[in-house]
Coordinates of C-alpha atoms and ligand atoms in Angstrom, one line a residue:
M264 CA 124.7 119.7 108.2
K265 CA 123.3 122.4 110.4
T266 CA 125.2 123.1 113.6
T267 CA 122.8 125.5 115.4
S268 CA 119.1 125.3 116.1
R269 CA 116.4 127.8 117.2
Y270 CA 114.9 125.0 119.2
N271 CA 115.8 123.6 122.6
A272 CA 115.5 119.9 123.6
Y273 CA 112.8 119.0 126.2
E274 CA 114.3 117.1 129.1
P275 CA 112.5 113.9 130.2
D276 CA 111.6 113.6 133.9
A277 CA 112.9 110.8 136.1
C278 CA 110.4 108.4 134.6
G279 CA 111.5 109.3 131.1
H280 CA 108.3 111.2 130.5
I281 CA 108.4 114.5 128.5
H282 CA 105.8 117.1 129.6
Y283 CA 104.4 118.8 126.5
S284 CA 102.2 121.9 126.7
A285 CA 98.7 122.1 125.4
D286 CA 100.0 124.3 122.5
D287 CA 102.6 121.6 121.6
D288 CA 99.8 118.9 121.5
A289 CA 97.7 121.2 119.3
V290 CA 100.6 121.6 116.8
W291 CA 100.9 117.8 116.7
H292 CA 97.2 117.5 116.1
D293 CA 97.2 120.1 113.3
L294 CA 100.2 118.3 111.7
I295 CA 99.0 114.7 111.9
I296 CA 95.4 115.1 110.7
P297 CA 96.1 116.4 107.2
Q298 CA 99.3 114.4 106.9
R299 CA 97.5 111.1 107.5
A300 CA 95.4 111.8 104.5
R301 CA 98.4 112.7 102.4
T302 CA 100.3 109.5 103.4
D303 CA 97.3 107.4 102.5
R304 CA 97.5 108.8 99.0
Y305 CA 101.2 109.1 98.4
C306 CA 103.2 106.7 100.7
S307 CA 104.2 103.1 100.3
R308 CA 102.5 100.2 101.9
I309 CA 105.5 99.8 104.1
F310 CA 104.9 103.2 105.6
R311 CA 101.2 102.8 105.9
S312 CA 101.2 99.4 107.5
G313 CA 103.8 100.6 110.0
L314 CA 101.8 103.7 110.8
D315 CA 98.6 101.6 111.4
S316 CA 100.5 99.2 113.7
L317 CA 101.8 102.1 115.9
Q318 CA 98.4 103.6 116.6
L319 CA 99.7 107.1 117.2
S320 CA 97.5 109.5 119.0
D321 CA 96.0 112.4 116.9
D322 CA 95.5 114.5 120.0
R323 CA 98.8 114.6 121.8
I324 CA 102.5 114.0 121.2
P325 CA 103.2 110.3 121.9
Q326 CA 105.8 109.5 124.5
C327 CA 108.9 107.7 123.2
S328 CA 108.3 104.9 125.7
E329 CA 104.8 104.0 124.3
V330 CA 106.1 104.1 120.7
S331 CA 109.0 101.9 121.8
E332 CA 106.7 99.3 123.3
R333 CA 105.0 98.7 120.0
L334 CA 108.1 99.0 117.9
E335 CA 110.1 96.6 120.1
A336 CA 107.3 94.0 119.7
A337 CA 107.6 94.4 115.9
T338 CA 111.4 94.7 115.2
G339 CA 113.2 95.1 118.5
W340 CA 113.8 98.8 118.0
R341 CA 113.3 101.6 120.6
V342 CA 113.1 105.4 120.4
T343 CA 115.4 107.5 122.6
P344 CA 115.0 111.2 123.2
V345 CA 118.0 113.3 122.2
P346 CA 118.8 117.0 121.7
A347 CA 117.9 118.5 118.3
L348 CA 121.3 118.0 116.8
I349 CA 123.7 115.1 117.6
S350 CA 127.0 114.0 116.2
F351 CA 127.5 111.3 113.5
D352 CA 129.2 109.2 116.1
R353 CA 126.3 109.2 118.5
F354 CA 123.8 108.8 115.7
Y355 CA 125.5 105.7 114.3
A356 CA 126.1 104.2 117.8
L357 CA 122.3 104.5 118.6
L358 CA 121.3 102.9 115.3
A359 CA 123.8 100.1 115.9
D360 CA 122.0 99.5 119.2
R361 CA 118.6 99.5 117.5
R362 CA 117.7 102.7 119.2
F363 CA 116.3 105.6 117.1
P364 CA 117.4 109.1 118.2
A365 CA 114.3 111.3 118.4
A366 CA 114.6 115.1 118.8
S367 CA 112.1 115.9 121.6
F368 CA 110.9 119.4 120.6
I369 CA 108.0 120.1 118.2
R370 CA 108.2 122.8 115.4
A371 CA 106.8 126.3 115.7
R372 CA 103.7 127.2 113.7
D373 CA 105.8 129.3 111.2
E374 CA 107.5 126.1 110.2
M375 CA 104.5 123.7 109.9
D376 CA 105.4 122.6 106.4
Y377 CA 109.1 121.8 106.6
L378 CA 112.0 122.5 108.8
Q379 CA 115.6 121.7 108.3
E380 CA 116.3 120.0 111.7
P381 CA 114.2 117.0 112.7
D382 CA 111.5 117.5 115.3
I383 CA 109.3 115.0 117.2
F384 CA 106.7 115.0 114.4
H385 CA 109.4 114.1 111.8
E386 CA 110.9 111.5 114.1
I387 CA 107.8 109.7 115.3
F388 CA 105.4 110.2 112.4
G389 CA 108.0 110.0 109.6
H390 CA 110.6 107.4 110.9
T391 CA 109.0 105.0 113.4
P392 CA 106.5 103.5 110.9
L393 CA 109.5 102.5 108.7
L394 CA 111.3 101.0 111.7
A395 CA 108.3 98.7 112.2
N396 CA 109.3 97.0 108.9
P397 CA 111.8 94.2 109.4
Q398 CA 113.8 95.0 106.3
I399 CA 114.2 98.7 107.0
A400 CA 114.9 98.0 110.6
E401 CA 117.7 95.7 109.7
F402 CA 119.0 98.1 107.0
S403 CA 119.1 100.9 109.6
H404 CA 120.9 98.7 112.1
R405 CA 123.5 97.8 109.5
I406 CA 124.0 101.5 108.7
G407 CA 124.7 102.1 112.4
Q408 CA 127.1 99.2 112.6
L409 CA 129.0 100.4 109.5
G410 CA 129.0 103.9 110.8
C411 CA 130.6 102.9 114.1
R412 CA 133.5 101.2 112.2
A413 CA 133.9 103.8 109.5
R414 CA 136.6 106.5 109.6
P415 CA 135.1 110.0 110.2
E416 CA 135.9 111.1 106.6
D417 CA 133.8 108.1 105.3
H418 CA 130.7 109.0 107.3
V419 CA 129.5 111.0 104.4
W420 CA 129.0 107.9 102.2
L421 CA 126.7 106.3 104.7
A422 CA 124.9 109.6 105.3
R423 CA 124.1 109.8 101.5
L424 CA 122.9 106.2 101.4
Y425 CA 120.6 106.9 104.4
W426 CA 119.4 110.2 102.9
F427 CA 118.4 108.8 99.5
T428 CA 116.6 105.8 101.1
V429 CA 115.3 106.1 104.7
E430 CA 115.0 109.9 104.5
F431 CA 114.0 110.8 100.9
G432 CA 113.7 107.5 99.0
L433 CA 110.9 106.5 96.7
I434 CA 109.8 103.0 95.9
R435 CA 107.9 101.4 93.0
E436 CA 104.8 99.5 94.1
D437 CA 102.5 97.8 91.6
G438 CA 104.1 99.8 88.9
R439 CA 103.5 103.2 90.6
I440 CA 106.0 105.5 92.4
R441 CA 105.3 105.9 96.1
A442 CA 107.1 107.8 98.8
L443 CA 109.2 105.7 101.2
G444 CA 111.4 108.2 103.2
A445 CA 110.6 109.8 106.5
G446 CA 111.5 113.3 105.2
L447 CA 108.7 112.9 102.6
A448 CA 106.1 111.3 104.8
S449 CA 106.4 114.0 107.4
S450 CA 106.3 117.0 105.1
A451 CA 103.0 118.5 103.6
S452 CA 104.7 119.9 100.5
E453 CA 107.6 117.5 99.9
L454 CA 105.4 114.5 99.8
P455 CA 103.2 115.3 96.8
Y456 CA 106.1 117.1 95.1
A457 CA 108.3 114.0 95.3
V458 CA 105.6 111.6 94.0
D459 CA 103.8 113.8 91.5
G460 CA 105.8 117.0 91.0
D461 CA 106.6 118.0 87.4
I462 CA 110.2 119.1 88.1
A463 CA 111.2 116.5 90.7
L464 CA 114.0 114.4 89.3
R465 CA 113.3 110.7 90.0
Q466 CA 116.2 108.3 89.3
P467 CA 116.3 104.5 89.5
F468 CA 118.3 103.4 92.5
D469 CA 122.0 103.2 91.6
L470 CA 124.4 102.9 94.5
L471 CA 127.3 104.7 92.8
E472 CA 125.1 107.6 91.8
V473 CA 123.7 107.9 95.3
L474 CA 127.2 108.0 96.8
R475 CA 128.3 110.6 94.3
T476 CA 125.3 112.9 95.0
P477 CA 125.7 115.6 97.8
T478 CA 122.7 116.1 100.0
A479 CA 123.3 119.7 101.1
S480 CA 121.1 121.4 98.6
T481 CA 118.2 119.1 98.7
S482 CA 114.7 119.8 100.1
T483 CA 115.1 123.5 100.3
S484 CA 116.3 124.1 96.7
R485 CA 113.6 121.9 95.2
S486 CA 116.1 120.4 92.8
I487 CA 116.2 117.0 94.3
L488 CA 117.6 113.7 93.0
Y489 CA 115.2 111.1 94.3
S490 CA 116.4 107.5 94.2
T491 CA 113.8 104.8 93.5
A492 CA 114.3 101.7 95.5
S493 CA 113.7 98.3 93.8
N494 CA 110.6 96.1 94.2
S495 CA 112.6 93.8 96.4
C496 CA 111.9 96.1 99.3
S497 CA 108.2 96.2 98.9
N498 CA 106.0 93.8 100.8
Ligands
LIG596 FE1 115.0 112.0 109.5

């Protein structure tokens, strides 16, 4: 896990509103327009129907409060702005409370394709459509509850389970592999690579294998073990 960041969190004002610049909104626009087309082609129905339901703006970075309003109506979840990097303890406590921690900054233009720490595009575009799905919302809530009870040395097991499902999981829909995870849905290159790439390693979901697989070298090394979730999660 990274412990430093080149980015600074944006502080919300007294009303919880974050004031983004016109340049920030332009980065959001330039990310979301091509990525919507990629997700139509590569992402699961779970992701696409969640994205439709949230009606995210193409022209400006959405405020956490407005996304929360739509998400809460669907599954009871809310989105809470946090600094770029937070501890496992805080992360699990927020999930247990059905609050998704969202880093408030947006990436620089030299990291448009992929960045290691989560930014607001990854959090809102990648994660919140999944949290509009009742099964994934409940799964994330349970991960948070278990994380709050786990010993610190056991957090790694939950982190791996989360990584190979909610972050980088694949799913089989109508006999075809589709992207499920937020880390795929929000990345221009990881998304087609994970679904269609010749050298991506796609494995059927096996809990023990997932728990045995470290996450540190994924995404940047391009030698990823992607876990395929079962049909039972598709609806
Ligand atoms: Fe994420």
